[in-house]
Coordinates of C-alpha atoms and ligand atoms in Angstrom, one line a residue:
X1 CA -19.3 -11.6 28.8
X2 CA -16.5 -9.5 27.0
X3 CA -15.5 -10.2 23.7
X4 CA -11.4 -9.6 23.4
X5 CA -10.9 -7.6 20.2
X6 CA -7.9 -6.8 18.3
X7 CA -7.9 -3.0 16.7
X8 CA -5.9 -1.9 13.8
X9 CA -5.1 1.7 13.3
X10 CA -4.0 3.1 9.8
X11 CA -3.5 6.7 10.2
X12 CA -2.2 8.7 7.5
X13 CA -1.8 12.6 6.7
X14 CA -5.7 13.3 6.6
X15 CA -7.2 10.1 7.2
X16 CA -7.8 7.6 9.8
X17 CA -8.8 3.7 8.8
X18 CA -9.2 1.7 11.2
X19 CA -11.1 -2.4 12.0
X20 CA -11.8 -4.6 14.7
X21 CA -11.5 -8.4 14.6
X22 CA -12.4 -11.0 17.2
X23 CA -9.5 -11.7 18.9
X24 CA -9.7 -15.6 19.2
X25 CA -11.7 -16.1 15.9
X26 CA -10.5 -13.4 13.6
X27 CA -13.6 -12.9 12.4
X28 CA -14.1 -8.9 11.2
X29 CA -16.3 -7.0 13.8
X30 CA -16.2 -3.8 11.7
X31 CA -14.2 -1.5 9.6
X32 CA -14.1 2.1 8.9
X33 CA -12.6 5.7 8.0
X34 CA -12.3 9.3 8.9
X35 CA -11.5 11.1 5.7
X36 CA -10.3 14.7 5.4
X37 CA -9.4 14.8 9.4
X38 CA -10.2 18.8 9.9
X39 CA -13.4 20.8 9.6
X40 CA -15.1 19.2 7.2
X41 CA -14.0 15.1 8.6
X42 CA -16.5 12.7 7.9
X43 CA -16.6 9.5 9.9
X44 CA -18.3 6.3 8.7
X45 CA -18.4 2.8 9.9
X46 CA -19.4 -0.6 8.4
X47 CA -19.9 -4.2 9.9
X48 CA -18.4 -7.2 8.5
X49 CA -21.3 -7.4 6.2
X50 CA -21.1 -3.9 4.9
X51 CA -24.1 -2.3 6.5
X52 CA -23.7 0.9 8.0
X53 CA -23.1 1.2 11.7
X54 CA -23.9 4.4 13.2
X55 CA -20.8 6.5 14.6
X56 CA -20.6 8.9 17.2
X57 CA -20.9 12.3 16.9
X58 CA -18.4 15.1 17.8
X59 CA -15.3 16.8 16.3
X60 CA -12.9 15.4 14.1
X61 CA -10.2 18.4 14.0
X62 CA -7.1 16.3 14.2
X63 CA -5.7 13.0 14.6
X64 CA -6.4 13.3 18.9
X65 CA -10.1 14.0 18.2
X66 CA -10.1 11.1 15.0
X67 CA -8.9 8.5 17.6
X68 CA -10.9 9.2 20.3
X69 CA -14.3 9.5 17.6
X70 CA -13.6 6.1 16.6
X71 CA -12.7 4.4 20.0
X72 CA -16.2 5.7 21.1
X73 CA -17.9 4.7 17.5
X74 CA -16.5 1.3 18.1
X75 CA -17.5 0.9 22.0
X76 CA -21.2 2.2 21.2
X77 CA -21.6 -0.4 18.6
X78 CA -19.5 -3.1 20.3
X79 CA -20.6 -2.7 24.1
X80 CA -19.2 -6.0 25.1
X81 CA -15.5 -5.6 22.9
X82 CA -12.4 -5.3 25.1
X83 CA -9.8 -4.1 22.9
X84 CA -6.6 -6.5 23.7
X85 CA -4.3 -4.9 21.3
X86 CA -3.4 -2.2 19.0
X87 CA -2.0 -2.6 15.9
X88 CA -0.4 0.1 13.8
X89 CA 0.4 0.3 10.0
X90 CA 3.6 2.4 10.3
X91 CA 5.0 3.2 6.5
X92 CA 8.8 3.2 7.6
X93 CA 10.8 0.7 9.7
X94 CA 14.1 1.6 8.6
X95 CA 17.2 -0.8 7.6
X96 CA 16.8 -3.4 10.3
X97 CA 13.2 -3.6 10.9
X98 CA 12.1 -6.9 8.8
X99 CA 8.6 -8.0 11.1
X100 CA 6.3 -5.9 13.9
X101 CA 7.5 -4.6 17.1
X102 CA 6.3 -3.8 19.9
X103 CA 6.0 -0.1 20.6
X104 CA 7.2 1.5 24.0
X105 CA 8.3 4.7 24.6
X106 CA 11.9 4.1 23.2
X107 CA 10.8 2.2 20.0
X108 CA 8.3 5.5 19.4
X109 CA 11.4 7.2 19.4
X110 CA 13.2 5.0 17.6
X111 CA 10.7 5.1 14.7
X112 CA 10.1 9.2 15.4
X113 CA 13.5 9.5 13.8
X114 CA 13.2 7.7 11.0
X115 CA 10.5 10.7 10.3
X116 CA 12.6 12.2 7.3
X117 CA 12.7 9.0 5.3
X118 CA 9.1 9.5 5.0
X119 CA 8.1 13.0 6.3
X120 CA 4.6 13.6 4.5
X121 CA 3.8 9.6 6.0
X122 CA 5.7 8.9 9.4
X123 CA 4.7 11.4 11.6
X124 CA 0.8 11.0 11.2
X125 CA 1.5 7.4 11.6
X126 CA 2.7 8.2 14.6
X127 CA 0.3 10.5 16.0
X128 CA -2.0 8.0 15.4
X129 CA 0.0 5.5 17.6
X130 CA 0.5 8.4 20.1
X131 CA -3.2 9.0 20.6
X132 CA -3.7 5.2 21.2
X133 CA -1.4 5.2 23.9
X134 CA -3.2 7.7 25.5
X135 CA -6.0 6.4 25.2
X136 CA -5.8 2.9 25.6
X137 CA -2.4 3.1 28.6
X138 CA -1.6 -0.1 29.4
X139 CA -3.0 -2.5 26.1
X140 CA -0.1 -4.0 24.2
X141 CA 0.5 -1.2 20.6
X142 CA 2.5 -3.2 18.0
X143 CA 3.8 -2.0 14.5
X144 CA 3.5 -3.0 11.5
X145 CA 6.0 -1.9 8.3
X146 CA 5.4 -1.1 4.9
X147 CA 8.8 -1.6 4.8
X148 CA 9.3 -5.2 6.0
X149 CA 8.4 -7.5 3.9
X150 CA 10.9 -5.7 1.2
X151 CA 13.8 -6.1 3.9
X152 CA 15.8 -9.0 3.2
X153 CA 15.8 -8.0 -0.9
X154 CA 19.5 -8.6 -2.7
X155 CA 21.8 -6.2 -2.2
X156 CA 21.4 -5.4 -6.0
X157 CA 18.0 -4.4 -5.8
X158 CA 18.7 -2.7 -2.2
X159 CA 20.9 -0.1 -3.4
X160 CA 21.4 3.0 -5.8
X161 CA 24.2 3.3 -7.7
X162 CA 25.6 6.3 -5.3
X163 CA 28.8 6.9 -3.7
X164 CA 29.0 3.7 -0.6
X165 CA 28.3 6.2 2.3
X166 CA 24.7 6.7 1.5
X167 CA 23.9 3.2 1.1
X168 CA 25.3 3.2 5.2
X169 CA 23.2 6.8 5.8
X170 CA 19.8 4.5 4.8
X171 CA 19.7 6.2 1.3
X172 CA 18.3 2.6 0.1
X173 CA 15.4 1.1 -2.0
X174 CA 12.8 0.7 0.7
X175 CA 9.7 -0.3 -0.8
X176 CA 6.6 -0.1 0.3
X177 CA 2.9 -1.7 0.3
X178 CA 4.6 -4.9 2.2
X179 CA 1.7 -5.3 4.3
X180 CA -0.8 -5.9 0.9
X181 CA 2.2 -8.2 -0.3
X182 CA 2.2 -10.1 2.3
X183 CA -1.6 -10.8 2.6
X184 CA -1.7 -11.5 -1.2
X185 CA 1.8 -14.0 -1.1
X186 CA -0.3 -15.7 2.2
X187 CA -3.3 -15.9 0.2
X188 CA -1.7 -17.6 -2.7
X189 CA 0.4 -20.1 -0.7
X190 CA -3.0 -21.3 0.6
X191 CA -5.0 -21.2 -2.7
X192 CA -2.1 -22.2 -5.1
X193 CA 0.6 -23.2 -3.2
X194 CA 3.0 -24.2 -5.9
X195 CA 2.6 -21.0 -7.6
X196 CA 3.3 -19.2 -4.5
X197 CA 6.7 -21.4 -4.3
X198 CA 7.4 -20.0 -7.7
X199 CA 8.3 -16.6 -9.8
X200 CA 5.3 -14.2 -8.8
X201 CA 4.2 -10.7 -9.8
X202 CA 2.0 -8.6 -7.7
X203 CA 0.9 -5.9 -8.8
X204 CA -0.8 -3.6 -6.1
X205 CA -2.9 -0.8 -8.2
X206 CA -4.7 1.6 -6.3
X207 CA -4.5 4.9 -5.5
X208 CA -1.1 4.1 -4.2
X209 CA 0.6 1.9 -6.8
X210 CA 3.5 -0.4 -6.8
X211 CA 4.9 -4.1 -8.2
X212 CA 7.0 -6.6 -6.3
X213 CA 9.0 -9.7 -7.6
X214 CA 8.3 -12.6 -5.3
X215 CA 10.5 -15.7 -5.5
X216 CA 9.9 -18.3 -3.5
X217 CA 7.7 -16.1 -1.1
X218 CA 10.3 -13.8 -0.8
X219 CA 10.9 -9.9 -2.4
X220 CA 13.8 -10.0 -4.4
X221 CA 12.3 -6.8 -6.3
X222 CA 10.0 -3.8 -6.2
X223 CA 9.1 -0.6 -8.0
X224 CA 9.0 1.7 -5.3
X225 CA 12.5 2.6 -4.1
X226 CA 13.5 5.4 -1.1
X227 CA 10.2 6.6 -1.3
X228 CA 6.8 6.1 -2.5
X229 CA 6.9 7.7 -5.6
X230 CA 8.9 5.3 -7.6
X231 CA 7.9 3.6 -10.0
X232 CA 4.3 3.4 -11.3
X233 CA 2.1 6.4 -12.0
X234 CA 0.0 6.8 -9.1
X235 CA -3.2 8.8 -8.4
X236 CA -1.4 12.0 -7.7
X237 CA 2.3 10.9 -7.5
X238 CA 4.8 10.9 -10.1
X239 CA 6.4 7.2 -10.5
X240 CA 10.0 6.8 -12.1
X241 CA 11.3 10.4 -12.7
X242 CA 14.7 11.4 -13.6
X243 CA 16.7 12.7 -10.8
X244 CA 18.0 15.1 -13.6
X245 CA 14.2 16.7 -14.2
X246 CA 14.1 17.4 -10.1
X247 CA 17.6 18.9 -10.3
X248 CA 16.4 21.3 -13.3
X249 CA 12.6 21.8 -11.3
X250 CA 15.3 23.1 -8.3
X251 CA 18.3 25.2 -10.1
X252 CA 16.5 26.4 -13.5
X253 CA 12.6 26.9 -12.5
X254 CA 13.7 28.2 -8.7
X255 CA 10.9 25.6 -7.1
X256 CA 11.8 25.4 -3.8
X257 CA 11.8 21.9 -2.2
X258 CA 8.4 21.9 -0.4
X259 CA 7.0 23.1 -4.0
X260 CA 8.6 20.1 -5.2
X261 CA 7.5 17.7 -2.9
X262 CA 3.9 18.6 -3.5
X263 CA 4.3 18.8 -6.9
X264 CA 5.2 14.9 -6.9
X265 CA 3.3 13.6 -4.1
X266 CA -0.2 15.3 -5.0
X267 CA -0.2 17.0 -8.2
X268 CA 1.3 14.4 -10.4
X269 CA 0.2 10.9 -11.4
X270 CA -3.3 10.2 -13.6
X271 CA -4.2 13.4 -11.6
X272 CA -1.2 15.5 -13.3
X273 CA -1.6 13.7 -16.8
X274 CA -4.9 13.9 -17.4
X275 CA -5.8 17.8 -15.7
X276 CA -9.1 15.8 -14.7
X277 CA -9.1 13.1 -12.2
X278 CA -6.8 11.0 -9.9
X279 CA -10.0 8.7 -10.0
X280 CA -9.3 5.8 -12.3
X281 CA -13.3 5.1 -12.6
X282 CA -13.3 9.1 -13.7
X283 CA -10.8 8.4 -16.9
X284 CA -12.2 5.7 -17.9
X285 CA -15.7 7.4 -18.0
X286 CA -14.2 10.1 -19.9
X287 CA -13.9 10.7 -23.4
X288 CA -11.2 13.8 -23.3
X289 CA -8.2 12.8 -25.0
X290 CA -6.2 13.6 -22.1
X291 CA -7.7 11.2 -19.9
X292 CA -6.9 8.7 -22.5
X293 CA -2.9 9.5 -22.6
X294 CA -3.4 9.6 -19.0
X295 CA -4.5 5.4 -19.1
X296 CA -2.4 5.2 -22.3
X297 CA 0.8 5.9 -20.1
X298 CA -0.3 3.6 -16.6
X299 CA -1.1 0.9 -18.9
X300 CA 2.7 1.7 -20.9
X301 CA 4.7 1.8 -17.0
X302 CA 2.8 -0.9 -16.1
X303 CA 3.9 -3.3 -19.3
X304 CA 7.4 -2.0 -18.7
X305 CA 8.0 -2.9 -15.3
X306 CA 6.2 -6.3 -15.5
X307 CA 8.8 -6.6 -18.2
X308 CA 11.6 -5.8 -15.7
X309 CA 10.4 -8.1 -12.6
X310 CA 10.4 -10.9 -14.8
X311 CA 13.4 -10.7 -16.2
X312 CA 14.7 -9.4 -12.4
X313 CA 13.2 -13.6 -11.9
X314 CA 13.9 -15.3 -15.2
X315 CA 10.0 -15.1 -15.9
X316 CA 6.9 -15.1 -14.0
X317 CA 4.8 -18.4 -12.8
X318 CA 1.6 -16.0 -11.6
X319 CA 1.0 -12.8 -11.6
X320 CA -1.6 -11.2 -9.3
X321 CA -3.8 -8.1 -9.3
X322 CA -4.4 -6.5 -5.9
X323 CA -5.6 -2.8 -5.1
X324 CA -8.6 -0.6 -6.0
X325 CA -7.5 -0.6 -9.6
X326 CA -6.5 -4.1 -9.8
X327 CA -9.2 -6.1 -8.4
X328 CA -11.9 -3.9 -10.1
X329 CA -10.3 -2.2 -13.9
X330 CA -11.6 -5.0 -16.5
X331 CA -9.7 -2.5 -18.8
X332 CA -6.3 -1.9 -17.3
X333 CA -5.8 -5.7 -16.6
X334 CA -7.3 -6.6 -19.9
X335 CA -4.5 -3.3 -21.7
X336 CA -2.0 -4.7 -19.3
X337 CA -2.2 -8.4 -20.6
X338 CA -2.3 -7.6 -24.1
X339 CA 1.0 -5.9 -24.0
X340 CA 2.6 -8.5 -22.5
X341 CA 1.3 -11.9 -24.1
X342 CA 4.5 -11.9 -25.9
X343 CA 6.1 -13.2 -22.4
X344 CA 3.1 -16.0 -22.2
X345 CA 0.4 -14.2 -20.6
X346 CA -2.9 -14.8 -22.2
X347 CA -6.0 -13.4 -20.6
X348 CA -9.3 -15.1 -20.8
X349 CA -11.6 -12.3 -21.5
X350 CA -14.8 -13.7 -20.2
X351 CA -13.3 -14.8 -16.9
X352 CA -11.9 -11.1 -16.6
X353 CA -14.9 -9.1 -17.0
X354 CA -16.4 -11.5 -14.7
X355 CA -13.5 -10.5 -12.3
X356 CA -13.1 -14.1 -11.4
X357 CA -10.0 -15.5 -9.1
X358 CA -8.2 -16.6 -11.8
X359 CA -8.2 -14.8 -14.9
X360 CA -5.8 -16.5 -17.4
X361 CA -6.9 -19.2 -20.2
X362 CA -6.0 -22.6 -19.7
X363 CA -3.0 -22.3 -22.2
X364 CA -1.4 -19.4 -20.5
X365 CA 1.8 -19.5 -19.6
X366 CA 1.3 -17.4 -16.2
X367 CA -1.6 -17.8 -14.5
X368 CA -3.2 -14.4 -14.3
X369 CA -4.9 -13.9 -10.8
X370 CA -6.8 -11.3 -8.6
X371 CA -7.0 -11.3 -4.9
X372 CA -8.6 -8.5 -3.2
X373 CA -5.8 -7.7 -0.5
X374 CA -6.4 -6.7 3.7
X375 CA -3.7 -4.9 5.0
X376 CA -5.9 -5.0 8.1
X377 CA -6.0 -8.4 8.7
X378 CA -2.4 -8.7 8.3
X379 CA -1.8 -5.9 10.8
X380 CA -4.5 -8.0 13.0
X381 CA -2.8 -11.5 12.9
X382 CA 0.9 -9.6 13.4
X383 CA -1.3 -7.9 16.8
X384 CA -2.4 -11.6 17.8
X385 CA 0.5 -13.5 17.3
X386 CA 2.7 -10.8 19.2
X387 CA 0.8 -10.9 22.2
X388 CA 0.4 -14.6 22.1
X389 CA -4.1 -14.5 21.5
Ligands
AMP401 P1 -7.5 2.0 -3.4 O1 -6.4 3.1 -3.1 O2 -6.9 0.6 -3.3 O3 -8.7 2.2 -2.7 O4 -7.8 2.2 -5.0 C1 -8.4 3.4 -5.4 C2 -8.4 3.4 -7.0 O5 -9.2 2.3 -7.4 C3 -9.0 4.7 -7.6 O6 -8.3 5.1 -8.7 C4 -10.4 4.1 -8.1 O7 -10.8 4.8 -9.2 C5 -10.0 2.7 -8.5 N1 -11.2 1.9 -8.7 C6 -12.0 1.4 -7.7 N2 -13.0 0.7 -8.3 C7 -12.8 0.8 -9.7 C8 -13.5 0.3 -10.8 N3 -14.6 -0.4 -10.7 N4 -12.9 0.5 -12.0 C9 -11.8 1.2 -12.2 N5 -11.1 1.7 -11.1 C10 -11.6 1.5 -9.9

């Protein structure tokens, strides 16, 4: 008997994640990673209960090699699983794009141009979609958009204060990470379902970093705007930066804009700040004083923009802590809360180093909340539900 699977894909510059769910029961199968795709790639693989499955050998050179590493990983451990369906995390989707598609050989296109709205992210994405195809002709390939969930936000938080025409060229505030977002809002309309009808906060803090004002289950705000580096400090990425410092990088320092873009995308961030880690676990293990201005100025963004989403909502019923950072760092929720008990927020100490669901005291205003996010599962269901599983 065959068991019909569901495969999501997550392919990104250097790295390939990928999981495989039972297509009826959604249950996990397995989950995994290629990191550093090139000579030195490693490849590892995990069942649903963590345990290390064993992968199968053989080069990992580029995303063609990744793919088809993975695909044989997967059918060595899972004999029996028929993959029915692909689905893609794909970072752009464009103006009109506000739920998966399904990919053909025009949509590819479609999506292939959209490539400079997201050049260091898009094009892997794609490659990963591209090697799929190949090697899986014929099973359905859908898409899912960091982009999405953000697509119906108000004009107001939609747009830059530039001349009209570029608001109609797609020069727009984006934002990304929809695909945690909307695990996490799903999660809370089924744990706390009047909450989730209310004024959330979620704040997705991991390597990649962003915040998103939730209203009624819907994004009326969000730190990251045309691209990924808005907002908050990242790992190696910038965060809110005056347009004016890239414009002086460019005419008075002579960086050309490749220089630039590497500068912002993987040299700045915790990793810039501190001269020592983009590792969050690394700075707050160390004692150097940089690595403390380097928290001391996350924890300072962070405060500030919760600040802004609730006053983008009139205040905030929950706020929730997703990510790497976020459902682990006792210390940068605890920083973040401190700062901002002035808006009603009142942590419960003990129930936050025991990283429990909900983290607030009973008094508290907001209730304070971590839910581990899985952008896979999201990217699972959307695969399921579009071929009709
Ligand atoms: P992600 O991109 O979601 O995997 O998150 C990666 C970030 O989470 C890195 O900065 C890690 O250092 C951070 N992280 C993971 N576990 C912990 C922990 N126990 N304490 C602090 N930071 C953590």
């Amino acid at each position: 008997m065959t068991t019909p699977a569901i495969l999501t894909l997550n392919a990104g510059s250097s790295s390939l994640k990928f999981a495989m769910y039972h297509a009826q029961t959604e249950a996990l199968l397995a989950r995994g990673q290629v990191d550093r795709i090139g000579p030195d790639a490693t490849l590892s693989m995990k069942d649903a209960d963590g345990a290390a499955l064993p992968v199968a050998p053989g080069p990992l050179c580029n995303h063609d090699d990744a793919v088809a590493q993975v695909l044989a990983s997967l059918r060595g451990a899972f004999p029996d699983a028929r993959a029915i369906a692909i689905g893609h995390r794909i970072v752009h989707g464009g103006i009109f794009h506000d739920r998966p598609v399904m990919l053909d050989a025009a949509m590819l296109d479609e999506l292939r141009a959209l490539s400079p709205f997201a050049p260091l992210h898009q094009p892997h994405n794609l490659d990963g979609v591209r090697a799929a195809m190949e090697a899986y002709p014929g099973v359905p390939q859908i898409a899912c958009f960091d982009t999405a969930f953000h697509r119906n936000q108000p004009f107001v938080n939609d747009t830059f204060a530039l001349p009209r025409r570029f608001y109609d060229r797609g020069v727009r505030r984006f934002g990304f990470h929809g695909l945690s977002y909307e695990y996490v809002s799903g999660e809370l309309a089924r744990i706390a379902p009047t909450l989730a009808a209310g004024r959330v906060v979620i704040a997705h803090l991991g390597n990649g970093a962003s915040m998103c004002a939730v209203q009624h289950g819907r994004s009326v705000a969000s730190t990251m705007g045309f691209s990924a580096l808005d907002g908050l400090p990242m790992g190696t990425r910038c965060g809110q930066l005056d347009p004016g410092a890239v414009l002086y990088l460019m005419q008075q320092e002579g960086l050309p804009p490749d220089e630039i873009a590497d500068l912002l995308y993987t040299q700045s961030g915790l990793l810039g700040l501190s001269g020592i880690s983009n590792d969050m676990r690394e700075l707050e293990a160390s004692d150097h004083p940089h690595a403390r201005e380097a928290i001391d100025y996350y924890v300072f963004r962070l405060q500030r923009e919760l600040g802004g989403m609730a006053a983008a909502m009139g205040g905030v019923d929950a706020l929730v802590f997703c990510g790497g950072i976020g459902e682990n760092s006792r210390l940068i929720r605890a920083r973040v809360c401190e700062r901002t008990e002035w808006m009603g927020i009142e942590l419960d100490h003990s129930r936050n180093q025991d990283n429990a669901p909900v983290i607030s005291t009973a008094f508290s205003r907001t209730t304070i909340m971590v839910i581990p996010t899985d952008e896979e599962l999201v990217i699972a269901r959307a695969a399921r539900k579009m071929i009709g599983a």
